Amino acid sequence: MRSTLHCLATALQFALLASLLSQSLRAEAGERYGEASKGSKCIDIWSGSRSSEPEVLLQPFLVKREARDSAVGGRATIIICSGGSYLWHDKYAEGVKVAEWLNSRGIDAFILHYRTEGFVAAYSSFKRQRQYGYPGVLMDLKRAIYLLRAGADEFGINGKRIGVMGFSAGGHLALMAAHFQREESRVAPEDSAISLKPDFVAAIYPVVTMANEKLAHRRSRRVLLRNSSRSRERLDSLSMERNIPADHPPLFLVNCRDDNVVDYRNSQLLDSALTRNAIPHRYLLYEHGGHGFGADPNRLGEETGKWMEEFINWLNTIYSGANENEFRFLEGEIQRGY
């Protein structure tokens, strides 16, 4: 009995310590985040809906109107999905700094704070909230796309050029939005004709596979599927390299061979699958740079410091001379770079 109580007390102390640490990290990130986005008003994407989803915020970073005439990609808009193993968000390097950079190039940006449960809840056996993980995170992104397309005039954006840029686990989420039409009936009105698929995707050192035991990022998989079956069928269905639709939007893909968080071969699996299916894409594999650099100048290296300009060039290419949703790529044309 005494041993049991001791173990319980130790577990509670650990949970409290982890909670305080998590709150401290969130507060630090929130201060930096708040400073960068001062004056912007967050949008609760599920407010007013009939769904009982948790609060999920969409943070706008809009370009000044006078800067939009020379905007990259014909006034494209990008939804940013930061990484964090589906547990938390890297709000700075993969959030604010990305939005600021995009704004500097005339691109409107929205940071999506898709639902995450946090370390304590996710690893605790005492709390199991079913609205987290899959399919909730996919619903959040689809809902954000719907709101931006439906409110394009209100936001002053081009509703036919909305892309998603995701980092790490956020990259997996961005890819799911491009690959799947699942859960869409729960996101938009039944009579809506608005497309919930992004017009283009940028996946930066993304989590790709769930089924490949040697390459899967286990923490992201564990959290994403904590309330779902882990059958072979489910793992296959959420492995991006095994679900390439014929109408996959153009994709920009970047990672590093020395990535020590998400095995670099995740992106190679995706590149091979896209190539086999003749999906327009650009793949950049750098030798050095690791993981988590985002758009933070303090984390970017000699090689990884090039990815942002490469993306801008790619975005201009796919929309060069295009009319609204019409891409410059011919069917089956592929851009690849190493």
mmCIF file of C-alpha atoms in Angstrom:
data_model
loop_
_atom_site.group_PDB
_atom_site.id
_atom_site.type_symbol
_atom_site.label_atom_id
_atom_site.label_comp_id
_atom_site.label_asym_id
_atom_site.label_seq_id
_atom_site.Cartn_x
_atom_site.Cartn_y
_atom_site.Cartn_z
ATOM 1 C CA MET A 1 0.000 0.000 0.000
ATOM 2 C CA ARG A 2 2.763 2.406 1.020
ATOM 3 C CA SER A 3 4.650 1.585 -2.163
ATOM 4 C CA THR A 4 1.562 2.268 -4.259
ATOM 5 C CA LEU A 5 0.999 5.650 -2.584
ATOM 6 C CA HIS A 6 4.660 6.556 -3.106
ATOM 7 C CA CYS A 7 4.432 5.721 -6.810
ATOM 8 C CA LEU A 8 1.230 7.737 -7.125
ATOM 9 C CA ALA A 9 2.800 10.740 -5.376
ATOM 10 C CA THR A 10 5.837 10.548 -7.627
ATOM 11 C CA ALA A 11 3.639 10.389 -10.720
ATOM 12 C CA LEU A 12 1.635 13.405 -9.554
ATOM 13 C CA GLN A 13 4.813 15.374 -8.862
ATOM 14 C CA PHE A 14 6.106 14.549 -12.332
ATOM 15 C CA ALA A 15 2.812 15.567 -13.942
ATOM 16 C CA LEU A 16 2.817 18.873 -12.018
ATOM 17 C CA LEU A 17 6.419 19.604 -12.981
ATOM 18 C CA ALA A 18 5.730 18.783 -16.623
ATOM 19 C CA SER A 19 2.618 20.965 -16.577
ATOM 20 C CA LEU A 20 4.522 23.936 -15.138
ATOM 21 C CA LEU A 21 7.296 23.485 -17.694
ATOM 22 C CA SER A 22 4.766 23.293 -20.506
ATOM 23 C CA GLN A 23 3.033 26.459 -19.308
ATOM 24 C CA SER A 24 6.367 28.262 -19.057
ATOM 25 C CA LEU A 25 7.315 27.300 -22.605
ATOM 26 C CA ARG A 26 3.905 28.332 -23.905
ATOM 27 C CA ALA A 27 4.140 31.668 -22.092
ATOM 28 C CA GLU A 28 7.594 32.376 -23.533
ATOM 29 C CA ALA A 29 6.417 31.520 -27.030
ATOM 30 C CA GLY A 30 3.240 33.522 -26.479
ATOM 31 C CA GLU A 31 5.198 36.653 -25.585
ATOM 32 C CA ARG A 32 7.280 36.429 -28.737
ATOM 33 C CA TYR A 33 4.220 35.511 -30.749
ATOM 34 C CA GLY A 34 2.135 38.366 -29.348
ATOM 35 C CA GLU A 35 4.791 40.957 -30.089
ATOM 36 C CA ALA A 36 5.059 39.850 -33.685
ATOM 37 C CA SER A 37 1.325 39.836 -34.331
ATOM 38 C CA LYS A 38 0.285 42.934 -32.410
ATOM 39 C CA GLY A 39 -2.903 44.428 -33.794
ATOM 40 C CA SER A 40 -4.100 41.243 -35.496
ATOM 41 C CA LYS A 41 -7.312 39.623 -34.363
ATOM 42 C CA CYS A 42 -7.504 35.848 -34.082
ATOM 43 C CA ILE A 43 -10.444 33.998 -35.620
ATOM 44 C CA ASP A 44 -12.074 31.152 -33.686
ATOM 45 C CA ILE A 45 -12.726 28.906 -36.668
ATOM 46 C CA TRP A 46 -15.440 26.818 -34.997
ATOM 47 C CA SER A 47 -17.324 29.745 -33.472
ATOM 48 C CA GLY A 48 -20.904 29.838 -34.704
ATOM 49 C CA SER A 49 -20.800 26.320 -36.097
ATOM 50 C CA ARG A 50 -23.013 23.501 -34.930
ATOM 51 C CA SER A 51 -19.939 21.427 -34.157
ATOM 52 C CA SER A 52 -18.760 20.993 -30.559
ATOM 53 C CA GLU A 53 -15.092 21.254 -31.444
ATOM 54 C CA PRO A 54 -12.478 22.805 -29.119
ATOM 55 C CA GLU A 55 -11.379 26.402 -29.654
ATOM 56 C CA VAL A 56 -9.023 26.591 -32.631
ATOM 57 C CA LEU A 57 -7.559 29.940 -33.647
ATOM 58 C CA LEU A 58 -6.528 31.278 -37.042
ATOM 59 C CA GLN A 59 -4.095 34.200 -36.768
ATOM 60 C CA PRO A 60 -4.053 36.621 -39.723
ATOM 61 C CA PHE A 61 -0.900 38.327 -40.977
ATOM 62 C CA LEU A 62 -2.235 40.483 -43.816
ATOM 63 C CA VAL A 63 -0.106 42.473 -46.217
ATOM 64 C CA LYS A 64 -0.757 46.207 -46.500
ATOM 65 C CA ARG A 65 -2.923 46.839 -49.525
ATOM 66 C CA GLU A 66 -0.371 49.079 -51.237
ATOM 67 C CA ALA A 67 2.122 46.188 -51.215
ATOM 68 C CA ARG A 68 -0.198 43.731 -52.933
ATOM 69 C CA ASP A 69 0.256 44.982 -56.504
ATOM 70 C CA SER A 70 3.716 43.402 -56.617
ATOM 71 C CA ALA A 71 2.785 40.352 -54.568
ATOM 72 C CA VAL A 72 4.452 37.024 -55.247
ATOM 73 C CA GLY A 73 2.304 34.322 -56.813
ATOM 74 C CA GLY A 74 -0.419 36.699 -57.956
ATOM 75 C CA ARG A 75 -1.551 37.524 -54.410
ATOM 76 C CA ALA A 76 -1.434 34.010 -53.066
ATOM 77 C CA THR A 77 -2.464 33.342 -49.471
ATOM 78 C CA ILE A 78 -0.794 30.714 -47.293
ATOM 79 C CA ILE A 79 -2.075 28.898 -44.211
ATOM 80 C CA ILE A 80 0.868 28.001 -41.939
ATOM 81 C CA CYS A 81 0.841 24.752 -39.935
ATOM 82 C CA SER A 82 3.781 24.636 -37.537
ATOM 83 C CA GLY A 83 5.264 21.403 -36.259
ATOM 84 C CA GLY A 84 5.414 19.806 -32.840
ATOM 85 C CA SER A 85 4.575 16.091 -33.150
ATOM 86 C CA TYR A 86 0.839 16.940 -32.988
ATOM 87 C CA LEU A 87 1.539 17.781 -29.322
ATOM 88 C CA TRP A 88 2.448 21.466 -29.414
ATOM 89 C CA HIS A 89 3.281 24.281 -31.877
ATOM 90 C CA ASP A 90 6.615 25.850 -32.721
ATOM 91 C CA LYS A 91 5.009 29.281 -32.824
ATOM 92 C CA TYR A 92 8.207 31.178 -33.515
ATOM 93 C CA ALA A 93 10.541 29.572 -36.083
ATOM 94 C CA GLU A 94 7.702 27.764 -37.883
ATOM 95 C CA GLY A 95 5.005 30.332 -37.173
ATOM 96 C CA VAL A 96 5.679 34.027 -36.685
ATOM 97 C CA LYS A 97 8.967 34.114 -38.580
ATOM 98 C CA VAL A 98 7.370 32.324 -41.527
ATOM 99 C CA ALA A 99 4.422 34.730 -41.575
ATOM 100 C CA GLU A 100 6.699 37.757 -41.379
ATOM 101 C CA TRP A 101 8.842 36.478 -44.232
ATOM 102 C CA LEU A 102 5.804 35.761 -46.409
ATOM 103 C CA ASN A 103 4.417 39.228 -45.683
ATOM 104 C CA SER A 104 7.743 40.733 -46.725
ATOM 105 C CA ARG A 105 7.207 39.100 -50.124
ATOM 106 C CA GLY A 106 3.644 40.373 -50.480
ATOM 107 C CA ILE A 107 1.971 37.114 -49.421
ATOM 108 C CA ASP A 108 -0.918 37.111 -46.945
ATOM 109 C CA ALA A 109 -0.468 34.498 -44.224
ATOM 110 C CA PHE A 110 -2.646 32.861 -41.577
ATOM 111 C CA ILE A 111 -1.147 30.779 -38.772
ATOM 112 C CA LEU A 112 -3.461 27.892 -37.901
ATOM 113 C CA HIS A 113 -3.285 26.817 -34.257
ATOM 114 C CA TYR A 114 -4.784 23.418 -34.970
ATOM 115 C CA ARG A 115 -5.784 21.417 -31.908
ATOM 116 C CA THR A 116 -2.993 19.936 -29.799
ATOM 117 C CA GLU A 117 -3.352 18.283 -26.414
ATOM 118 C CA GLY A 118 0.021 18.998 -24.855
ATOM 119 C CA PHE A 119 2.601 16.632 -23.396
ATOM 120 C CA VAL A 120 0.941 15.959 -20.036
ATOM 121 C CA ALA A 121 -2.489 15.097 -21.413
ATOM 122 C CA ALA A 122 -1.147 13.094 -24.322
ATOM 123 C CA TYR A 123 1.071 10.897 -22.163
ATOM 124 C CA SER A 124 -1.315 10.588 -19.236
ATOM 125 C CA SER A 125 -3.623 7.619 -18.771
ATOM 126 C CA PHE A 126 -5.998 9.798 -16.746
ATOM 127 C CA LYS A 127 -7.137 12.055 -19.595
ATOM 128 C CA ARG A 128 -8.412 10.842 -22.942
ATOM 129 C CA GLN A 129 -10.131 13.551 -24.937
ATOM 130 C CA ARG A 130 -11.418 12.050 -28.148
ATOM 131 C CA GLN A 131 -11.621 15.321 -30.074
ATOM 132 C CA TYR A 132 -7.829 15.490 -30.312
ATOM 133 C CA GLY A 133 -5.677 13.723 -32.888
ATOM 134 C CA TYR A 134 -7.163 12.339 -36.091
ATOM 135 C CA PRO A 135 -9.550 13.316 -37.661
ATOM 136 C CA GLY A 136 -9.885 16.516 -35.619
ATOM 137 C CA VAL A 137 -6.667 18.126 -36.876
ATOM 138 C CA LEU A 138 -7.662 17.517 -40.501
ATOM 139 C CA MET A 139 -11.064 19.054 -39.828
ATOM 140 C CA ASP A 140 -9.352 22.162 -38.415
ATOM 141 C CA LEU A 141 -7.336 22.727 -41.579
ATOM 142 C CA LYS A 142 -10.263 22.015 -43.900
ATOM 143 C CA ARG A 143 -12.382 24.439 -41.863
ATOM 144 C CA ALA A 144 -9.705 27.144 -42.188
ATOM 145 C CA ILE A 145 -9.589 26.681 -45.966
ATOM 146 C CA TYR A 146 -13.373 26.917 -46.126
ATOM 147 C CA LEU A 147 -13.503 30.130 -44.085
ATOM 148 C CA LEU A 148 -10.814 31.829 -46.173
ATOM 149 C CA ARG A 149 -12.410 30.891 -49.480
ATOM 150 C CA ALA A 150 -15.891 31.864 -48.262
ATOM 151 C CA GLY A 151 -14.621 35.134 -46.771
ATOM 152 C CA ALA A 152 -12.094 36.012 -49.473
ATOM 153 C CA ASP A 153 -13.708 39.361 -50.254
ATOM 154 C CA GLU A 154 -13.905 40.276 -46.586
ATOM 155 C CA PHE A 155 -10.223 39.455 -46.063
ATOM 156 C CA GLY A 156 -9.222 41.053 -49.367
ATOM 157 C CA ILE A 157 -7.490 37.876 -50.576
ATOM 158 C CA ASN A 158 -7.634 35.761 -53.713
ATOM 159 C CA GLY A 159 -9.868 32.843 -52.750
ATOM 160 C CA LYS A 160 -8.619 30.794 -55.698
ATOM 161 C CA ARG A 161 -4.973 30.841 -54.647
ATOM 162 C CA ILE A 162 -4.909 29.482 -51.135
ATOM 163 C CA GLY A 163 -2.043 27.188 -50.242
ATOM 164 C CA VAL A 164 -0.815 25.429 -47.110
ATOM 165 C CA MET A 165 2.732 25.390 -45.758
ATOM 166 C CA GLY A 166 3.414 22.774 -43.105
ATOM 167 C CA PHE A 167 6.491 21.914 -41.048
ATOM 168 C CA SER A 168 7.282 18.462 -39.640
ATOM 169 C CA ALA A 169 3.982 17.076 -38.243
ATOM 170 C CA GLY A 170 2.339 20.191 -39.682
ATOM 171 C CA GLY A 171 3.697 19.034 -43.023
ATOM 172 C CA HIS A 172 1.848 15.748 -42.607
ATOM 173 C CA LEU A 173 -1.310 17.715 -41.855
ATOM 174 C CA ALA A 174 -0.825 19.886 -44.954
ATOM 175 C CA LEU A 175 -0.396 16.762 -47.068
ATOM 176 C CA MET A 176 -3.559 15.183 -45.627
ATOM 177 C CA ALA A 177 -5.514 18.252 -46.722
ATOM 178 C CA ALA A 178 -4.127 17.861 -50.249
ATOM 179 C CA HIS A 179 -4.693 14.100 -50.401
ATOM 180 C CA PHE A 180 -8.044 13.536 -48.722
ATOM 181 C CA GLN A 181 -11.638 14.681 -48.973
ATOM 182 C CA ARG A 182 -12.468 13.008 -45.678
ATOM 183 C CA GLU A 183 -14.540 14.722 -42.974
ATOM 184 C CA GLU A 184 -15.548 17.570 -45.300
ATOM 185 C CA SER A 185 -19.252 17.135 -44.535
ATOM 186 C CA ARG A 186 -18.447 18.082 -40.919
ATOM 187 C CA VAL A 187 -16.575 21.241 -41.895
ATOM 188 C CA ALA A 188 -18.767 23.171 -44.353
ATOM 189 C CA PRO A 189 -22.513 23.436 -45.072
ATOM 190 C CA GLU A 190 -23.895 20.464 -46.983
ATOM 191 C CA ASP A 191 -24.863 22.645 -49.950
ATOM 192 C CA SER A 192 -21.459 24.329 -50.161
ATOM 193 C CA ALA A 193 -19.641 24.087 -53.498
ATOM 194 C CA ILE A 194 -16.407 25.527 -52.073
ATOM 195 C CA SER A 195 -13.312 23.378 -52.587
ATOM 196 C CA LEU A 196 -11.592 22.395 -49.345
ATOM 197 C CA LYS A 197 -8.424 21.203 -51.076
ATOM 198 C CA PRO A 198 -5.465 23.639 -51.060
ATOM 199 C CA ASP A 199 -4.338 25.057 -54.407
ATOM 200 C CA PHE A 200 -0.693 24.280 -53.632
ATOM 201 C CA VAL A 201 1.288 22.796 -50.747
ATOM 202 C CA ALA A 202 4.734 23.344 -49.249
ATOM 203 C CA ALA A 203 5.926 20.506 -46.997
ATOM 204 C CA ILE A 204 9.074 21.361 -45.042
ATOM 205 C CA TYR A 205 10.873 18.354 -43.480
ATOM 206 C CA PRO A 206 7.475 16.630 -43.203
ATOM 207 C CA VAL A 207 6.330 13.512 -41.437
ATOM 208 C CA VAL A 208 5.110 11.349 -44.329
ATOM 209 C CA THR A 209 4.701 7.671 -43.507
ATOM 210 C CA MET A 210 2.764 6.000 -40.705
ATOM 211 C CA ALA A 211 3.014 2.435 -41.976
ATOM 212 C CA ASN A 212 6.763 2.082 -42.538
ATOM 213 C CA GLU A 213 8.073 0.943 -39.148
ATOM 214 C CA LYS A 214 11.673 1.864 -39.937
ATOM 215 C CA LEU A 215 10.904 5.423 -41.038
ATOM 216 C CA ALA A 216 7.740 6.475 -39.182
ATOM 217 C CA HIS A 217 8.031 9.302 -36.659
ATOM 218 C CA ARG A 218 6.632 7.371 -33.731
ATOM 219 C CA ARG A 219 5.705 10.274 -31.466
ATOM 220 C CA SER A 220 3.633 11.974 -34.173
ATOM 221 C CA ARG A 221 1.993 8.650 -35.014
ATOM 222 C CA ARG A 222 1.230 7.870 -31.382
ATOM 223 C CA VAL A 223 -0.439 11.232 -30.749
ATOM 224 C CA LEU A 224 -2.279 11.385 -34.072
ATOM 225 C CA LEU A 225 -3.759 7.907 -33.603
ATOM 226 C CA ARG A 226 -4.199 7.816 -29.829
ATOM 227 C CA ASN A 227 -7.979 7.677 -30.215
ATOM 228 C CA SER A 228 -8.054 5.647 -33.420
ATOM 229 C CA SER A 229 -7.397 2.127 -34.542
ATOM 230 C CA ARG A 230 -3.773 1.309 -35.343
ATOM 231 C CA SER A 231 -4.690 -1.403 -37.774
ATOM 232 C CA ARG A 232 -2.641 -1.917 -40.898
ATOM 233 C CA GLU A 233 -5.471 -0.415 -42.919
ATOM 234 C CA ARG A 234 -5.519 2.759 -40.813
ATOM 235 C CA LEU A 235 -1.734 3.158 -40.898
ATOM 236 C CA ASP A 236 -1.762 2.732 -44.678
ATOM 237 C CA SER A 237 -4.606 5.230 -45.031
ATOM 238 C CA LEU A 238 -2.625 7.941 -43.219
ATOM 239 C CA SER A 239 0.680 7.263 -44.989
ATOM 240 C CA MET A 240 0.975 10.039 -47.526
ATOM 241 C CA GLU A 241 3.174 8.094 -49.936
ATOM 242 C CA ARG A 242 0.418 5.475 -50.297
ATOM 243 C CA ASN A 243 -2.428 7.889 -51.024
ATOM 244 C CA ILE A 244 -1.586 10.102 -54.007
ATOM 245 C CA PRO A 245 -4.744 11.413 -55.717
ATOM 246 C CA ALA A 246 -4.768 12.174 -59.422
ATOM 247 C CA ASP A 247 -5.747 15.791 -58.685
ATOM 248 C CA HIS A 248 -2.950 16.392 -56.171
ATOM 249 C CA PRO A 249 -2.045 20.116 -56.176
ATOM 250 C CA PRO A 250 1.521 21.223 -57.028
ATOM 251 C CA LEU A 251 3.895 20.560 -54.147
ATOM 252 C CA PHE A 252 7.153 22.061 -52.869
ATOM 253 C CA LEU A 253 9.197 19.683 -50.697
ATOM 254 C CA VAL A 254 12.328 20.343 -48.633
ATOM 255 C CA ASN A 255 14.329 18.400 -46.077
ATOM 256 C CA CYS A 256 17.890 17.565 -44.988
ATOM 257 C CA ARG A 257 19.811 14.323 -45.094
ATOM 258 C CA ASP A 258 21.106 14.917 -41.548
ATOM 259 C CA ASP A 259 17.623 15.379 -40.056
ATOM 260 C CA ASN A 260 17.815 13.657 -36.663
ATOM 261 C CA VAL A 261 14.102 14.002 -35.834
ATOM 262 C CA VAL A 262 12.158 12.853 -38.912
ATOM 263 C CA ASP A 263 14.113 10.379 -41.040
ATOM 264 C CA TYR A 264 14.969 12.122 -44.315
ATOM 265 C CA ARG A 265 13.737 9.096 -46.261
ATOM 266 C CA ASN A 266 10.167 10.137 -45.424
ATOM 267 C CA SER A 267 10.461 12.846 -48.075
ATOM 268 C CA GLN A 268 12.144 10.472 -50.499
ATOM 269 C CA LEU A 269 9.176 8.121 -50.207
ATOM 270 C CA LEU A 270 6.862 11.015 -51.046
ATOM 271 C CA ASP A 271 9.042 12.252 -53.898
ATOM 272 C CA SER A 272 9.067 8.777 -55.467
ATOM 273 C CA ALA A 273 5.293 8.434 -55.138
ATOM 274 C CA LEU A 274 4.680 11.864 -56.670
ATOM 275 C CA THR A 275 7.044 11.060 -59.526
ATOM 276 C CA ARG A 276 5.342 7.739 -60.257
ATOM 277 C CA ASN A 277 2.002 9.521 -60.416
ATOM 278 C CA ALA A 278 3.323 12.414 -62.522
ATOM 279 C CA ILE A 279 2.347 15.037 -59.930
ATOM 280 C CA PRO A 280 4.018 18.445 -60.461
ATOM 281 C CA HIS A 281 6.443 19.032 -57.618
ATOM 282 C CA ARG A 282 9.834 20.385 -56.632
ATOM 283 C CA TYR A 283 12.006 18.439 -54.189
ATOM 284 C CA LEU A 284 15.097 19.938 -52.549
ATOM 285 C CA LEU A 285 17.265 17.619 -50.452
ATOM 286 C CA TYR A 286 20.029 19.412 -48.571
ATOM 287 C CA GLU A 287 22.963 17.591 -47.023
ATOM 288 C CA HIS A 288 23.091 19.688 -43.856
ATOM 289 C CA GLY A 289 20.590 21.671 -41.822
ATOM 290 C CA GLY A 290 18.889 19.213 -39.497
ATOM 291 C CA HIS A 291 15.302 19.791 -38.419
ATOM 292 C CA GLY A 292 13.194 22.654 -37.105
ATOM 293 C CA PHE A 293 14.934 25.601 -38.750
ATOM 294 C CA GLY A 294 11.731 27.040 -40.221
ATOM 295 C CA ALA A 295 12.338 30.670 -41.168
ATOM 296 C CA ASP A 296 14.383 31.583 -38.089
ATOM 297 C CA PRO A 297 17.646 33.283 -39.200
ATOM 298 C CA ASN A 298 19.365 31.926 -36.098
ATOM 299 C CA ARG A 299 18.618 28.335 -37.142
ATOM 300 C CA LEU A 300 19.146 28.566 -40.890
ATOM 301 C CA GLY A 301 22.440 27.252 -42.240
ATOM 302 C CA GLU A 302 24.381 27.810 -45.432
ATOM 303 C CA GLU A 303 22.222 25.364 -47.374
ATOM 304 C CA THR A 304 18.877 25.707 -45.617
ATOM 305 C CA GLY A 305 19.089 29.474 -45.894
ATOM 306 C CA LYS A 306 18.239 29.030 -49.576
ATOM 307 C CA TRP A 307 14.913 27.238 -49.246
ATOM 308 C CA MET A 308 12.759 30.345 -48.858
ATOM 309 C CA GLU A 309 13.951 31.989 -52.057
ATOM 310 C CA GLU A 310 13.621 28.648 -53.832
ATOM 311 C CA PHE A 311 10.007 28.488 -52.681
ATOM 312 C CA ILE A 312 9.301 32.031 -53.903
ATOM 313 C CA ASN A 313 10.752 31.177 -57.312
ATOM 314 C CA TRP A 314 8.669 27.992 -57.457
ATOM 315 C CA LEU A 315 5.482 29.811 -56.487
ATOM 316 C CA ASN A 316 6.068 32.414 -59.191
ATOM 317 C CA THR A 317 6.666 29.597 -61.661
ATOM 318 C CA ILE A 318 3.436 27.742 -61.022
ATOM 319 C CA TYR A 319 1.404 30.930 -61.371
ATOM 320 C CA SER A 320 3.427 32.569 -64.136
ATOM 321 C CA GLY A 321 0.936 33.648 -66.788
ATOM 322 C CA ALA A 322 -1.788 31.509 -65.192
ATOM 323 C CA ASN A 323 -5.447 32.354 -64.953
ATOM 324 C CA GLU A 324 -6.791 31.891 -61.448
ATOM 325 C CA ASN A 325 -6.742 28.111 -60.826
ATOM 326 C CA GLU A 326 -4.863 27.232 -64.004
ATOM 327 C CA PHE A 327 -1.240 26.185 -63.536
ATOM 328 C CA ARG A 328 1.672 26.668 -65.885
ATOM 329 C CA PHE A 329 2.678 23.012 -65.505
ATOM 330 C CA LEU A 330 1.640 20.669 -68.267
ATOM 331 C CA GLU A 331 0.115 17.386 -67.187
ATOM 332 C CA GLY A 332 2.858 15.111 -65.968
ATOM 333 C CA GLU A 333 5.560 17.792 -65.877
ATOM 334 C CA ILE A 334 7.770 17.488 -62.799
ATOM 335 C CA GLN A 335 10.332 19.838 -61.288
ATOM 336 C CA ARG A 336 12.881 18.179 -59.075
ATOM 337 C CA GLY A 337 16.063 19.542 -57.582
ATOM 338 C CA TYR A 338 18.747 18.229 -55.251
#
